[in-house]
Short mmCIF file of N, CA, C and O in Angstrom, two decimals:
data_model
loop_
_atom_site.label_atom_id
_atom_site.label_comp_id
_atom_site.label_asym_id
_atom_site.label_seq_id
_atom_site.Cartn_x
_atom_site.Cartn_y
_atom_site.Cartn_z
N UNK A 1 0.85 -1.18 0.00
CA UNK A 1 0.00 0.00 0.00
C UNK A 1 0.89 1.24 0.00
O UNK A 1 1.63 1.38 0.98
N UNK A 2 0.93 2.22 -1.03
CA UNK A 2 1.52 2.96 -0.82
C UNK A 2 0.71 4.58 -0.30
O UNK A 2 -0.49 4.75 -0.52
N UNK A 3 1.47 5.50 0.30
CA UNK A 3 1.05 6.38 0.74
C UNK A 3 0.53 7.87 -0.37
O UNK A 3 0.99 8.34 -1.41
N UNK A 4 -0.54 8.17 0.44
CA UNK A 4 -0.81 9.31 -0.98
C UNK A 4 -0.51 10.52 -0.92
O UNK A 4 -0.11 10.80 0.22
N UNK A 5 -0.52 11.51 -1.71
CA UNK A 5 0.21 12.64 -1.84
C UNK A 5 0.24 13.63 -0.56
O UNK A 5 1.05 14.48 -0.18
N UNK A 6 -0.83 13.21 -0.11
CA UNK A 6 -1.55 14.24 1.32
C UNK A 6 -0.60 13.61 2.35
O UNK A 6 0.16 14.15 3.15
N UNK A 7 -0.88 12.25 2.09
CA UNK A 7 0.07 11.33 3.33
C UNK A 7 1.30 12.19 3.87
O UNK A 7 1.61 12.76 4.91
N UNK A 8 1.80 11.98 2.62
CA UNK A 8 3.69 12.29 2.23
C UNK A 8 3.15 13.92 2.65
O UNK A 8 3.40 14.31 3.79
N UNK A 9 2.61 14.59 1.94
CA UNK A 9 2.69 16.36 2.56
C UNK A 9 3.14 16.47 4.08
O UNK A 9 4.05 17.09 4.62
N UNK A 10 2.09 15.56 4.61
CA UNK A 10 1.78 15.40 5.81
C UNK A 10 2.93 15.03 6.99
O UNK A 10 3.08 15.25 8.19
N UNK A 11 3.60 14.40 6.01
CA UNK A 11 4.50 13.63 7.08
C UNK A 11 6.15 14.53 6.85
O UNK A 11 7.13 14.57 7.59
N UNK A 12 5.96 15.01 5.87
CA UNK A 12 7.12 15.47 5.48
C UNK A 12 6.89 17.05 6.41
O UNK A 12 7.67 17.18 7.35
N UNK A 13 6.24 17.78 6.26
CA UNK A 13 5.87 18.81 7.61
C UNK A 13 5.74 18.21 8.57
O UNK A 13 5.01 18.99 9.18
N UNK A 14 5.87 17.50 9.13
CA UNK A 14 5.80 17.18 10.51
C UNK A 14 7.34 16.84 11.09
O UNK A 14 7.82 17.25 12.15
N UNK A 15 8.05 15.88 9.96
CA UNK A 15 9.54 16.11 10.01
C UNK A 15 9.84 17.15 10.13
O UNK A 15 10.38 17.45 11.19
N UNK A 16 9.61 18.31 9.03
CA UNK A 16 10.48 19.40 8.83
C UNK A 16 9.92 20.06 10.06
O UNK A 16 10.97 20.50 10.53
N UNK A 17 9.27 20.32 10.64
CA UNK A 17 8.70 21.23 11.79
C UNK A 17 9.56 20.40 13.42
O UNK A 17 9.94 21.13 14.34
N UNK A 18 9.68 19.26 13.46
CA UNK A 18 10.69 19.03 14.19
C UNK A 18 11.71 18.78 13.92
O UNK A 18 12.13 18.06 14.83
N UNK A 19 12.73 18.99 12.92
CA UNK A 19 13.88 19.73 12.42
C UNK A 19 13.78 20.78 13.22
O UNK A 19 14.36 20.77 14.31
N UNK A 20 13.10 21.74 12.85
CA UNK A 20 13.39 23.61 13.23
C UNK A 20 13.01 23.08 14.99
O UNK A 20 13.66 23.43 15.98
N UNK A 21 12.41 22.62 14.99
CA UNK A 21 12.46 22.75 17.06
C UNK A 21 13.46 22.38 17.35
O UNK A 21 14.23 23.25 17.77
N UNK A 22 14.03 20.86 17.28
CA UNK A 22 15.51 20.55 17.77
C UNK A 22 16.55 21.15 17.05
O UNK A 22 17.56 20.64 17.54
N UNK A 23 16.92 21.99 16.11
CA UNK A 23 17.57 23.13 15.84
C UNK A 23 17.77 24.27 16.75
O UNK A 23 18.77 24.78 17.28
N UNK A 24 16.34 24.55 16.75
CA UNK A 24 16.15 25.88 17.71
C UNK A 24 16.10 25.33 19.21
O UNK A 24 16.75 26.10 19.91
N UNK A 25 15.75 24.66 19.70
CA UNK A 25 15.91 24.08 20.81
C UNK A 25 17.46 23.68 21.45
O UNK A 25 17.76 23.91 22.62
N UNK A 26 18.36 23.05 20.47
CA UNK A 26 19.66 22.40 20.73
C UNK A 26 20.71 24.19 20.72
O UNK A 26 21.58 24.36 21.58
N UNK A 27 20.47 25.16 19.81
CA UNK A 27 20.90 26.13 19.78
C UNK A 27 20.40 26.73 20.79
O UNK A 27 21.42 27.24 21.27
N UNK A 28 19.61 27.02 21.42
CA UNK A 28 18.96 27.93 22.58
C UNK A 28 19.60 27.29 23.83
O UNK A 28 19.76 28.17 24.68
N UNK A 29 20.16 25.66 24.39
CA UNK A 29 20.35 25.70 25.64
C UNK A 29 21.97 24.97 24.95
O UNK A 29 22.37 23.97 25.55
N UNK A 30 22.43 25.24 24.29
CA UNK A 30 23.97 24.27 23.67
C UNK A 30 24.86 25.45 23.71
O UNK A 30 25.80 25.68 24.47
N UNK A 31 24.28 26.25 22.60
CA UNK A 31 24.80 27.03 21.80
C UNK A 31 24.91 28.60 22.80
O UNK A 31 25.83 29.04 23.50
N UNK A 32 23.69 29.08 22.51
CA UNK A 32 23.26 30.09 23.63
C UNK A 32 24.18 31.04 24.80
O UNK A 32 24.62 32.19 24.82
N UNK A 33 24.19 29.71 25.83
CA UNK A 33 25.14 30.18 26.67
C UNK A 33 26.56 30.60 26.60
O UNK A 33 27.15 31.01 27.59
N UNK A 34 27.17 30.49 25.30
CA UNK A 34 28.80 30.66 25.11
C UNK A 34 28.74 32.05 24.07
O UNK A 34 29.75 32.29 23.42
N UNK A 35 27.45 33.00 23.90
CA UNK A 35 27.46 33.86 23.28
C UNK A 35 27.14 35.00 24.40
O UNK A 35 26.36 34.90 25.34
N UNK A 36 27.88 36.00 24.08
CA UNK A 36 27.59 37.07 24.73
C UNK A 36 25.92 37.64 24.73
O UNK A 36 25.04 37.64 23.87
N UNK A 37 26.00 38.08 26.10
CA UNK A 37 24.43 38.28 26.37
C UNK A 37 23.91 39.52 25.52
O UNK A 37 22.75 39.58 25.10
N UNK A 38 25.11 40.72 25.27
CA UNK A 38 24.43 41.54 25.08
C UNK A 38 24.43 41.41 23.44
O UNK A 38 24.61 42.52 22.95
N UNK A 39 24.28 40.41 22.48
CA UNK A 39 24.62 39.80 20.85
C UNK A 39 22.91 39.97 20.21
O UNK A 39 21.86 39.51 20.65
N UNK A 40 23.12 40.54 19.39
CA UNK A 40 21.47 40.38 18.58
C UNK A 40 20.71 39.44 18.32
O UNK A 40 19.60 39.47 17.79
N UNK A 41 21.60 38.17 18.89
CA UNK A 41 20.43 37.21 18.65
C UNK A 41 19.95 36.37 19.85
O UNK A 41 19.43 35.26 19.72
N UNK A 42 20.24 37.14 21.32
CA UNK A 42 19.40 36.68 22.06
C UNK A 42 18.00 36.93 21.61
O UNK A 42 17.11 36.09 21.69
N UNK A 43 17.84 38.36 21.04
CA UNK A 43 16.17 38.76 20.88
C UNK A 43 15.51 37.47 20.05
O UNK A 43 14.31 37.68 19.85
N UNK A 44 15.90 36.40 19.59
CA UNK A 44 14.95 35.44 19.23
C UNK A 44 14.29 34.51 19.47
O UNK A 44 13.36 33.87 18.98
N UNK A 45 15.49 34.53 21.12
CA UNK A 45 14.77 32.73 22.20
C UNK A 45 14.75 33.93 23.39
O UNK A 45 15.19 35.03 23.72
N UNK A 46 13.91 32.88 23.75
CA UNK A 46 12.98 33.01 24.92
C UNK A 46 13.96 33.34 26.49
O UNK A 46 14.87 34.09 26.14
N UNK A 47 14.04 33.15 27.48
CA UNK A 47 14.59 33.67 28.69
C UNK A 47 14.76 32.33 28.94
O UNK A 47 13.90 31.49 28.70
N UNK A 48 16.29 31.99 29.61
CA UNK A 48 16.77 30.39 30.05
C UNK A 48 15.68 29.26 30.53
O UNK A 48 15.57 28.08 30.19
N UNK A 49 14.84 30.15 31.55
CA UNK A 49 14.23 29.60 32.55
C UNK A 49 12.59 28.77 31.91
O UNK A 49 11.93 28.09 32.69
N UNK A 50 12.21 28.93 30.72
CA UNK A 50 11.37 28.75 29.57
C UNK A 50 11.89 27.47 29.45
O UNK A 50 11.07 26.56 29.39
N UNK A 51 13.34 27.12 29.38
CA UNK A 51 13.78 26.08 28.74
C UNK A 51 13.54 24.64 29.50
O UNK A 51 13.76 23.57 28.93
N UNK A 52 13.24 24.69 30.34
CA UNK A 52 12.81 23.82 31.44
C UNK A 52 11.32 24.10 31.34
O UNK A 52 10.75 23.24 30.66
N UNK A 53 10.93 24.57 31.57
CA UNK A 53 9.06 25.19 31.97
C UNK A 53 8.11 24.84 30.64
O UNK A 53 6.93 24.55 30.80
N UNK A 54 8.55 24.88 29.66
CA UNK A 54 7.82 24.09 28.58
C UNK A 54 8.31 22.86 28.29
O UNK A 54 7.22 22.37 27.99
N UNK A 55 9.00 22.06 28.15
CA UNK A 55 9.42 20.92 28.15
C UNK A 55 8.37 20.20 29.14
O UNK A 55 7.51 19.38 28.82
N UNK A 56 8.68 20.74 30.44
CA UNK A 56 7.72 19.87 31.72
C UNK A 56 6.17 20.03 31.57
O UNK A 56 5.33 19.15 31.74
N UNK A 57 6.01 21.09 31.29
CA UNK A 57 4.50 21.00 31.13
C UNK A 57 4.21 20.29 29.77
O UNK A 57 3.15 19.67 29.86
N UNK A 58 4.65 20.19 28.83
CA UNK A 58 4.53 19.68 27.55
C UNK A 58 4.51 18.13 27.84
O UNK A 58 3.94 17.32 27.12
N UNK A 59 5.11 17.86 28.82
CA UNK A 59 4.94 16.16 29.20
C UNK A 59 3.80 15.85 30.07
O UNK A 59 3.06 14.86 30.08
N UNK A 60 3.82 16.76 30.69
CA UNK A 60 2.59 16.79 31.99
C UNK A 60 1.30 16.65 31.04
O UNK A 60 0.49 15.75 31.26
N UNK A 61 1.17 17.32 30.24
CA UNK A 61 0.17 17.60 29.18
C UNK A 61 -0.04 16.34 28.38
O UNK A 61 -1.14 15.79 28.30
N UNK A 62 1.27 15.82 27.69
CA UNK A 62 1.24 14.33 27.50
C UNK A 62 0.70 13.24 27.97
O UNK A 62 -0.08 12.55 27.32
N UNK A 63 1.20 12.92 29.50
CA UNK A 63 0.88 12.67 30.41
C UNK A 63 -0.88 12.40 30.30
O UNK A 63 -1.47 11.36 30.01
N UNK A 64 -1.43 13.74 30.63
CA UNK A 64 -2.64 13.73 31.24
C UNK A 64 -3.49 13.73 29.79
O UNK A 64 -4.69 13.59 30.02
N UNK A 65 -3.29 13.81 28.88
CA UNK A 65 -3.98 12.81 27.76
C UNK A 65 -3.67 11.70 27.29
O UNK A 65 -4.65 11.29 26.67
N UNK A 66 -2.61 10.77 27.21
CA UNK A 66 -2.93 9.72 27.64
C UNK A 66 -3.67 9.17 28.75
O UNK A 66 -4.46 8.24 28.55
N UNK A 67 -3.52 9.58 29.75
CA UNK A 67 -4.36 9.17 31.24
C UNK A 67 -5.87 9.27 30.64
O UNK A 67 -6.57 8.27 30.73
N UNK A 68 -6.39 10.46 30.02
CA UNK A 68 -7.71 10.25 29.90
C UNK A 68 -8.14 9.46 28.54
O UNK A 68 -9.27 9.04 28.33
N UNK A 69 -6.97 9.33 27.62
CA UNK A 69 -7.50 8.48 26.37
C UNK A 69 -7.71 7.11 26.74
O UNK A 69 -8.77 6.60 26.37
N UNK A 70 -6.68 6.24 27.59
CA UNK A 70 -6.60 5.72 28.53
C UNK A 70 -8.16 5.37 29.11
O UNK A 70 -8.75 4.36 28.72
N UNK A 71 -8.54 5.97 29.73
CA UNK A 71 -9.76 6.24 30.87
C UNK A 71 -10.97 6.09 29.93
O UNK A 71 -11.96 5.46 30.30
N UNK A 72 -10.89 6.73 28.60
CA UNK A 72 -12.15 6.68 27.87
C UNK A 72 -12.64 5.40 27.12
O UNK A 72 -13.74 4.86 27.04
N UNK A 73 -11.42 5.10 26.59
CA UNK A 73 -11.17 3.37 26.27
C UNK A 73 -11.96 2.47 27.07
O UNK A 73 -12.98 1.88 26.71
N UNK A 74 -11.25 2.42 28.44
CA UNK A 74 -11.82 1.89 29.52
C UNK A 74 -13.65 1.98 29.93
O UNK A 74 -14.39 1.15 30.46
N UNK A 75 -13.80 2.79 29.61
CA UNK A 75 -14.74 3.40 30.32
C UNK A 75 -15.95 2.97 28.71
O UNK A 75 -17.15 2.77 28.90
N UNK A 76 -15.49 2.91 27.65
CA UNK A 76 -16.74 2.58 26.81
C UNK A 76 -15.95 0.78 26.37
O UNK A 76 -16.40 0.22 25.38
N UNK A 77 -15.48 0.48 26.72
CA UNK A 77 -15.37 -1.18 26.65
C UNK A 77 -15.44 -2.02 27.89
O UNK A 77 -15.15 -3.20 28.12
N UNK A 78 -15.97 -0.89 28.70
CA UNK A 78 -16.53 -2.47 29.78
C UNK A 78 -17.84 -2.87 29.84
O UNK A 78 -18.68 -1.97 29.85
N UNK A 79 -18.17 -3.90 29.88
CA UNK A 79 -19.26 -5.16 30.62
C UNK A 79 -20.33 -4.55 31.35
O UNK A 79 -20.09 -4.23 32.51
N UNK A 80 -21.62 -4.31 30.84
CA UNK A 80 -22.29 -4.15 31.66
C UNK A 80 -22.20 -5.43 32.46
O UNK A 80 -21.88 -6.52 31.97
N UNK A 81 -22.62 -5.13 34.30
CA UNK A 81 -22.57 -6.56 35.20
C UNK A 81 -23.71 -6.87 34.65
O UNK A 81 -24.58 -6.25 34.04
N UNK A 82 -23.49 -8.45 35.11
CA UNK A 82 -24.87 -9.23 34.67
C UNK A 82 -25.90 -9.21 36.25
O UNK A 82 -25.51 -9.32 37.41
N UNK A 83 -26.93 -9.07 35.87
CA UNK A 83 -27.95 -9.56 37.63
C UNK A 83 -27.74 -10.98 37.81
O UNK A 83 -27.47 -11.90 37.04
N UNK A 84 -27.89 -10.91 38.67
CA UNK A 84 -28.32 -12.41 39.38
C UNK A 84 -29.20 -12.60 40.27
O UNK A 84 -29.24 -12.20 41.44
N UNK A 85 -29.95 -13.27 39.61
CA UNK A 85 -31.36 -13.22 39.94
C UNK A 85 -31.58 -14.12 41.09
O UNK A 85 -32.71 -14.26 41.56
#
């Protein structure tokens, strides 16, 4: 089965869009710190302390949708009990 044009659009932006994060990400806490503070291209990332603070919530967030995709699964594939009469 091969994939169709939308597929491939699809997947190929989703690569390229995490390209530019771990780019910009690996440059913002690698790179970053060995450039002088007062250099024109701090103005493009964010303040150190960001660099931690979205990462964690971005998992937390992870996290707590799986937990409820999880939960919903559960919750429409069980058994009604049977009576016993």
């Amino acid at each position: 089965m091969q994939a169709t044009a939308t597929d491939q659009v699809v997947g190929f932006s989703l690569v390229a869009f995490s390209l530019v994060l771990f780019v910009y990400y690996t440059l913002w806490i690698i790179i970053l710190p060995f450039i002088d503070s007062d250099h024109g291209i701090h103005r493009y990332f964010l303040p150190r302390e960001y660099a931690v603070i979205i990462p964690v919530v971005a998992g937390l967030l992870l996290l707590l949708f799986i937990g409820v995709f999880i939960m919903v699964v559960m919750w429409k594939s069980r058994k009604p009990a049977k009576k016993s009469d």
